[in-house]
CSV table of C-alpha atoms in Angstrom, one decimal:
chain,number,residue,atom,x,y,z
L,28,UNK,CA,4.1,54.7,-132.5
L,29,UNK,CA,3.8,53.3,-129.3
L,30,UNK,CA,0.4,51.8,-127.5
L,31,UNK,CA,-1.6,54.7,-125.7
L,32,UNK,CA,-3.7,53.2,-123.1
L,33,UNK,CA,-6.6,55.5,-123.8
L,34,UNK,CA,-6.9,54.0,-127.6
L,35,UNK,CA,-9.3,52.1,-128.8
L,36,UNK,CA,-7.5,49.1,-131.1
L,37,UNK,CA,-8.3,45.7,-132.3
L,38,UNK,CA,-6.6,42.8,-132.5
L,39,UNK,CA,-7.6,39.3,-133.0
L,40,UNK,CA,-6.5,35.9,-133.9
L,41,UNK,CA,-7.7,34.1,-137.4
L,42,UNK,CA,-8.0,30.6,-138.5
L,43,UNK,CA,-10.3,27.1,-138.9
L,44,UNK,CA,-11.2,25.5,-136.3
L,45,UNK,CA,-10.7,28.4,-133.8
L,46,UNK,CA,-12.4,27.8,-131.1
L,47,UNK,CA,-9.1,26.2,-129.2
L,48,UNK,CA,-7.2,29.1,-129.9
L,49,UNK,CA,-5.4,30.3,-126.1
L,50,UNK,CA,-4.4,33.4,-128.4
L,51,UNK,CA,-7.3,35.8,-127.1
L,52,UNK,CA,-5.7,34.9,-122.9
L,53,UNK,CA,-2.3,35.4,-123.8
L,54,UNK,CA,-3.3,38.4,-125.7
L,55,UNK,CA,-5.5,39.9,-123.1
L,56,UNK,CA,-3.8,39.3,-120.2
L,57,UNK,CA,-0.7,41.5,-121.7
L,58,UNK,CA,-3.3,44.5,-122.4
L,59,UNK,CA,-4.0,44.0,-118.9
L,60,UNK,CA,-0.7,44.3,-117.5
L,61,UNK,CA,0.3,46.9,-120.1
L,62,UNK,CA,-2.6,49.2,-119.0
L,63,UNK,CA,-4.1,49.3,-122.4
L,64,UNK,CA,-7.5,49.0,-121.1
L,65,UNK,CA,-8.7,50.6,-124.6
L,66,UNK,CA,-7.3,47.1,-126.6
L,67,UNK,CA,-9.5,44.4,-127.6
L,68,UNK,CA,-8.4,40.9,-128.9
L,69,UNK,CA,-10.9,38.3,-130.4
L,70,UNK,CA,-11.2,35.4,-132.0
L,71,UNK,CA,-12.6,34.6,-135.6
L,72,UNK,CA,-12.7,31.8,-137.4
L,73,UNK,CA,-12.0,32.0,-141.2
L,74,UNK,CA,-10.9,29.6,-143.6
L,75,UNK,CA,-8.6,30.6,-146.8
L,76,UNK,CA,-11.6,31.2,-149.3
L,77,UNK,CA,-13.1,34.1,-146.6
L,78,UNK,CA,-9.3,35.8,-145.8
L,79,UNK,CA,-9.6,38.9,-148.9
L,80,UNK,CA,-13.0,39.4,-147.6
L,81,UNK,CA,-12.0,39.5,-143.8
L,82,UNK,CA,-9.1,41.6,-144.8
L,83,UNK,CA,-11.4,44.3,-146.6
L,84,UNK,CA,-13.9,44.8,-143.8
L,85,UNK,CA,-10.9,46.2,-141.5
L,86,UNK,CA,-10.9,49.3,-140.6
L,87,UNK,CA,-8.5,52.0,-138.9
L,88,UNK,CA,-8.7,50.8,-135.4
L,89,UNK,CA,-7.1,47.5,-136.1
L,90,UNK,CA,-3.6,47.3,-134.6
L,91,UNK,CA,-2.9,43.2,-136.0
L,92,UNK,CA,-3.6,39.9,-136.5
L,93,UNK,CA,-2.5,36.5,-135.8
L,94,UNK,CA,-3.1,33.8,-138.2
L,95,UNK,CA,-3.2,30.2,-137.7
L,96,UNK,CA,-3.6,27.4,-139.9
L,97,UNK,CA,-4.7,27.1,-142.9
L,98,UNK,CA,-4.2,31.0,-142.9
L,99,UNK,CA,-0.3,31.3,-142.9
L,100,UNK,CA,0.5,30.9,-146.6
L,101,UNK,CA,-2.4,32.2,-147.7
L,102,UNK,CA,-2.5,35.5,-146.5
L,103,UNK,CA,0.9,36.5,-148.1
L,104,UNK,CA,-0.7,37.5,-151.5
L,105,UNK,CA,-3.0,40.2,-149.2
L,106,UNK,CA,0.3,42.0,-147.6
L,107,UNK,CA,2.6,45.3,-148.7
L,108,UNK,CA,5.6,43.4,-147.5
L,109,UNK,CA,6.9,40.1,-145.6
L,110,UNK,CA,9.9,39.8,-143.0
L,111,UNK,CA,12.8,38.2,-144.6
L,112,UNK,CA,11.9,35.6,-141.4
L,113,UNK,CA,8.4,34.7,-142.9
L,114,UNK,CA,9.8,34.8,-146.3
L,115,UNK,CA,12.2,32.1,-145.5
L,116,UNK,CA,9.4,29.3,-144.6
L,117,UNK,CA,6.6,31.2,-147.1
L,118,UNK,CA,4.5,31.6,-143.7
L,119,UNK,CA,3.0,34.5,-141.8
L,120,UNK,CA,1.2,34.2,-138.6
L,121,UNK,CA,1.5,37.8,-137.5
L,122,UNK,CA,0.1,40.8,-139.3
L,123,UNK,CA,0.6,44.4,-137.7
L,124,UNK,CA,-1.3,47.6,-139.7
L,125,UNK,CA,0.9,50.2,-139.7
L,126,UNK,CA,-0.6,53.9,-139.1
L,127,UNK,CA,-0.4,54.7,-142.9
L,128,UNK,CA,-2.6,51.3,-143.4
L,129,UNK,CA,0.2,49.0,-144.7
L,130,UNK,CA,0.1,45.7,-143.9
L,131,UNK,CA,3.0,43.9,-143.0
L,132,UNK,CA,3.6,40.1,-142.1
L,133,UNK,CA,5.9,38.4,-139.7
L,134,UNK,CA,6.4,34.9,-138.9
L,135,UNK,CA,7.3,35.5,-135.1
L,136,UNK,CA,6.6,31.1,-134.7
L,137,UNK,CA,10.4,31.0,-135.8
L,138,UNK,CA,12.2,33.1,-133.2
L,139,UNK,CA,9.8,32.1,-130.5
L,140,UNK,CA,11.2,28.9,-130.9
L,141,UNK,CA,14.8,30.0,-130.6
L,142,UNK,CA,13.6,31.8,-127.6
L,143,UNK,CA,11.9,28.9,-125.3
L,144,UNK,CA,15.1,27.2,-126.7
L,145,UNK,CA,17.4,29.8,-125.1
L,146,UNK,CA,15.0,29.9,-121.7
L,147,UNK,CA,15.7,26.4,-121.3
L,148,UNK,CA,19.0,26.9,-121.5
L,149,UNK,CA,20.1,25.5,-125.2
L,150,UNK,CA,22.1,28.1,-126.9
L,151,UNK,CA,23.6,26.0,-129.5
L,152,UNK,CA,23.6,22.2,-130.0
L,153,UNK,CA,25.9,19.9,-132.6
L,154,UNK,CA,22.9,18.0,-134.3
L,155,UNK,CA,19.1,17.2,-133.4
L,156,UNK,CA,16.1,15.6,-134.8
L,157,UNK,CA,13.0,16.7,-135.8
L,158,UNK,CA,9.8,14.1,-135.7
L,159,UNK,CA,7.3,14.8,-138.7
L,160,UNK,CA,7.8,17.0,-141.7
L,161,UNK,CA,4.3,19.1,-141.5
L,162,UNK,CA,4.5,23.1,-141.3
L,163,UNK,CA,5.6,23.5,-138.0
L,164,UNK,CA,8.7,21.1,-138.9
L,165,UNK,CA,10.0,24.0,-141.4
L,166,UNK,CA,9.5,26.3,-138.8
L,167,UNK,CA,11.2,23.9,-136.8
L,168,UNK,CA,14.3,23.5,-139.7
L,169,UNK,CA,14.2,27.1,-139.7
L,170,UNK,CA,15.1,28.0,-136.0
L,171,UNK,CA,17.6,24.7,-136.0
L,172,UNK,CA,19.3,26.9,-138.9
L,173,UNK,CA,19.6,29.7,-135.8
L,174,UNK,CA,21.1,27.0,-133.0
L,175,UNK,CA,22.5,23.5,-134.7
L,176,UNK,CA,25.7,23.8,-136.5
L,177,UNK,CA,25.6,20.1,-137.8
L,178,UNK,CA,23.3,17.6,-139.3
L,179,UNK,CA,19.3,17.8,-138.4
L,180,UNK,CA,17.5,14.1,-139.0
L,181,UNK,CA,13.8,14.5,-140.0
L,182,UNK,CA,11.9,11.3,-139.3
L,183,UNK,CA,9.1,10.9,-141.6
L,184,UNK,CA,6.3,8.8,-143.0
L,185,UNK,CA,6.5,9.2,-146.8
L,186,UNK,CA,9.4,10.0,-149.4
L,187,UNK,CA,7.5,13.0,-150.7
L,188,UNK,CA,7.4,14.5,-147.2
L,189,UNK,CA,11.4,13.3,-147.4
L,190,UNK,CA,11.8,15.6,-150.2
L,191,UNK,CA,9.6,18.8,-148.9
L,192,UNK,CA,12.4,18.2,-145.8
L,193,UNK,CA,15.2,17.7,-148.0
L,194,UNK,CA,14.5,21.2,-150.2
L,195,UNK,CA,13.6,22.5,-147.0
L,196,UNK,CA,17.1,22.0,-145.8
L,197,UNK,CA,18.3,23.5,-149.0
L,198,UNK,CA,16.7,26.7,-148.8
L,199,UNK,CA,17.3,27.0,-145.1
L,200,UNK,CA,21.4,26.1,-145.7
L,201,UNK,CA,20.6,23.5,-142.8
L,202,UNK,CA,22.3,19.8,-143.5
L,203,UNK,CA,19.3,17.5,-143.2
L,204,UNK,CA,19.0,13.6,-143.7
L,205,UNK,CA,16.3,12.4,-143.7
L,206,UNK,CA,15.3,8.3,-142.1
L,207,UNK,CA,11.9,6.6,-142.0
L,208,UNK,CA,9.6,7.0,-139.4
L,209,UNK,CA,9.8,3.4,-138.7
L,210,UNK,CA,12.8,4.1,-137.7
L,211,UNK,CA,11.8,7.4,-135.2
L,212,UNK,CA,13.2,5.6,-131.5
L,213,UNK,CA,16.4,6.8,-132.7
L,214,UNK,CA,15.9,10.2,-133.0
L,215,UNK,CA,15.1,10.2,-129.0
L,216,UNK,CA,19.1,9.6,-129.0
L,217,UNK,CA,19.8,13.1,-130.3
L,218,UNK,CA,20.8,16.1,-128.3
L,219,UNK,CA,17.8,18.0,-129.0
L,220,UNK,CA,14.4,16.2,-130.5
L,221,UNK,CA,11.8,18.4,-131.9
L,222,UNK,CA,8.5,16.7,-132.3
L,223,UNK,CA,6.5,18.5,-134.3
L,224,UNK,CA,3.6,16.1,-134.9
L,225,UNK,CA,-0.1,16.2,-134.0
L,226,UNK,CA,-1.5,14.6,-130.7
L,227,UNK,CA,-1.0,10.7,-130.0
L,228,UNK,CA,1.4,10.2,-132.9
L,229,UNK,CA,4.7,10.1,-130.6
L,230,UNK,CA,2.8,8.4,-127.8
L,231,UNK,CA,3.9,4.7,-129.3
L,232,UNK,CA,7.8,6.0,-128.5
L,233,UNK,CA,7.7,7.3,-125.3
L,234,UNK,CA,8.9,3.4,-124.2
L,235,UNK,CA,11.8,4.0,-126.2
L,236,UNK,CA,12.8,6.9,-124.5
L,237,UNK,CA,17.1,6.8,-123.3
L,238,UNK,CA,17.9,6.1,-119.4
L,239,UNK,CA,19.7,10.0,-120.3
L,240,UNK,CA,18.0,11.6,-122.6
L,241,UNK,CA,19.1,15.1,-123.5
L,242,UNK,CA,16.3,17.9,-124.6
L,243,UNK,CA,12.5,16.9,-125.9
L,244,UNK,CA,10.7,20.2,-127.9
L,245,UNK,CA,7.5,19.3,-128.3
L,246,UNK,CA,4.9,21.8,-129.6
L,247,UNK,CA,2.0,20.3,-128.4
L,248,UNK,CA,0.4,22.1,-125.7
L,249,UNK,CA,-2.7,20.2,-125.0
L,250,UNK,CA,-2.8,17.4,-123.7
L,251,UNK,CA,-0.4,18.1,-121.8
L,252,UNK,CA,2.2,16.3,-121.3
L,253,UNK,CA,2.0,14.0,-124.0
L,254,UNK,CA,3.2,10.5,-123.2
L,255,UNK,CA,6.6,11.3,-124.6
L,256,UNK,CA,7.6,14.2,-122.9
L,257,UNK,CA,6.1,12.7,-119.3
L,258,UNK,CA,8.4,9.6,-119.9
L,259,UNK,CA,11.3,11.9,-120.6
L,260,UNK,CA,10.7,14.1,-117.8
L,261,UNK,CA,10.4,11.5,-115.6
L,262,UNK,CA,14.1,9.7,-116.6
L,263,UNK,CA,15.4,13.4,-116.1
L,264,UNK,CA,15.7,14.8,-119.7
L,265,UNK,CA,14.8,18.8,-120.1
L,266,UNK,CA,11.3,19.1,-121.5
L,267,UNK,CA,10.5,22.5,-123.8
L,268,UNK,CA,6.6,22.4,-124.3
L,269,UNK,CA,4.2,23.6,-126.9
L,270,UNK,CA,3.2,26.5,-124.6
L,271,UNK,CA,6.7,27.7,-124.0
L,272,UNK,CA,6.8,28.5,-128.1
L,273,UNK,CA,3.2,29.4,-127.8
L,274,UNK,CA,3.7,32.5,-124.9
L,275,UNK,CA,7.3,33.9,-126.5
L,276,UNK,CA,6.1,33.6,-130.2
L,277,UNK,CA,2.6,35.6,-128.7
L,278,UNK,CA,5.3,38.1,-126.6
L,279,UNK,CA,6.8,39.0,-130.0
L,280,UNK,CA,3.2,39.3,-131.3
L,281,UNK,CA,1.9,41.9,-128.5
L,282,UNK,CA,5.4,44.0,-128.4
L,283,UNK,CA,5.2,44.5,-132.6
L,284,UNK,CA,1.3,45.3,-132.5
L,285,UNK,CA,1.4,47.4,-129.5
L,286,UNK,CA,5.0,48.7,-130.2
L,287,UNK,CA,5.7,48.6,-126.4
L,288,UNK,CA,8.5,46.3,-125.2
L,289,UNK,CA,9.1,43.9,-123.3
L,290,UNK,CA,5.4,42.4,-123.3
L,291,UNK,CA,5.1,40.9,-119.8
L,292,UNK,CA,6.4,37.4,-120.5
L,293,UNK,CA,5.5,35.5,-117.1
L,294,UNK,CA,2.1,37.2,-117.0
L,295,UNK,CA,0.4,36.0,-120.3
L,296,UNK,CA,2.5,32.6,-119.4
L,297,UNK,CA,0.2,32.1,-115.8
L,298,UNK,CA,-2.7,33.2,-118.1
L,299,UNK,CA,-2.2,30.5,-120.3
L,300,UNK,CA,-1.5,28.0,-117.3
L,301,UNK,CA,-4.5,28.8,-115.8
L,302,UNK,CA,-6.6,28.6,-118.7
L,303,UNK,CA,-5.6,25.4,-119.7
L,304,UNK,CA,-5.5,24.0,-115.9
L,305,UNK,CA,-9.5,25.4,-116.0
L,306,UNK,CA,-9.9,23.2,-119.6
């Protein structure tokens, strides 16, 4: 049933460390622009051993909740059901309470990728790369599956993570190879790079970035720009950043909690501008 603006509903955003989160702006400012000036969205840190107890303290006027790390695997076991899209990379970061109190999870990370993807203009690519094999990198193989109709490259650090990658690829029916990360300057070649690593790590290739390079996704949204994706914007390549996935994975969020759609897109992205320009 669709958001009424006179209700009184929660929603908040879960996970350890929290305190970073730009969840509770993004969130907000579409409440604001919705009219639902009865909705509330907070912020709560909790680690995997405090989830069942979280989850059994909500009560009726919760509408959702969006999980972070370490929270997206291990809140599967407390749903009624999963979306085939979470099921795919065994991660949720979007719970919604349905009226009848079943809990369902989402992983809305997935298609929000596909979508700052297709706002940037790349429908459909003929093989890219991926930097680091962490979460977000299946997340990352899993929206490739949606876009990249040949071979994905996942530069990494360790054979182990080669193999996570590898069955990754399997499960995802994506054709993934996987090099050394030794050998990451060539991924920069590829028609679409994904970097899916934590702060700094790329920072020692931005020198080896192309004199043309094609399209840079990187998920990091602070600090922003990282040194990579400065140096490709500044030799002309397209530059997809972390907040891009951040605001259209947080617009599928808002429309499935409140059940109104479209969520207001270019609002809760100048929220998240301005927040971060104020950090």
């Amino acid at each position: 049933m669709p958001a009424r603006a006179t209700d009184a509903r929660r929603a908040a955003v879960l996970g350890k460390p929290i305190a970073h989160s730009l969840s509770p702006v993004l969130h907000r400012a579409a409440y604001e622009e919705l009219g639902l000036a009865g909705w509330s969205y907070d912020r709560f840190e909790v680690d995997e051993a405090a989830l069942p107890a979280f989850f059994q303290g909500l009560g009726p006027e919760w509408a959702g909740l969006s999980l972070t790390m370490p929270l997206k695997r291990a809140v599967i076991p407390l749903l009624d059901e999963i979306s085939e899209t979470a099921a795919a990379v065994d991660a949720v970061n979007t719970v919604v309470f349905d009226a009848d109190g079943r809990k369902r999870g989402d992983n809305t990370d997935i298609p929000g990728m596909v979508a700052a993807l297709r706002e940037h203009g790349i429908e459909q690519v003929g093989s890219a790369a991926i930097l680091g094999a962490g979460a977000t990198a299946s997340s990352a193989l899993a929206a490739l599956s949606r876009v990249c109709t040949g071979e994905v490259v996942a530069y990494v650090r360790s054979e182990p993570r080669a193999e996570e990658m590898r069955q990754w690829g399997r499960r995802l029916e994506v054709d993934v190879r996987t090099a050394d990360w030794s050998d990451a300057a060539e991924a920069l070649r590829a028609p679409l790079v994904i970097a899916t690593t934590p702060a700094g790590t790329t920072d020692a290739l931005a020198a080896a970035v192309p004199e043309r390079p094609a399209t840079l996704f990187d998920v990091l949204y602070e600090p922003w720009p990282t040194e990579l994706a400065a140096r490709w914007s500044m030799y002309g390549g397209a530059v997809v950043g972390g907040l891009d996935l951040l605001v259209h994975q947080a617009v599928l969020q808002v429309e499935q909690m409140t059940g109104l759609a479209p969520a207001p897109l270019e609002a809760m992205r100048r929220a998240g501008e301005q927040a971060l320009a104020a950090r």
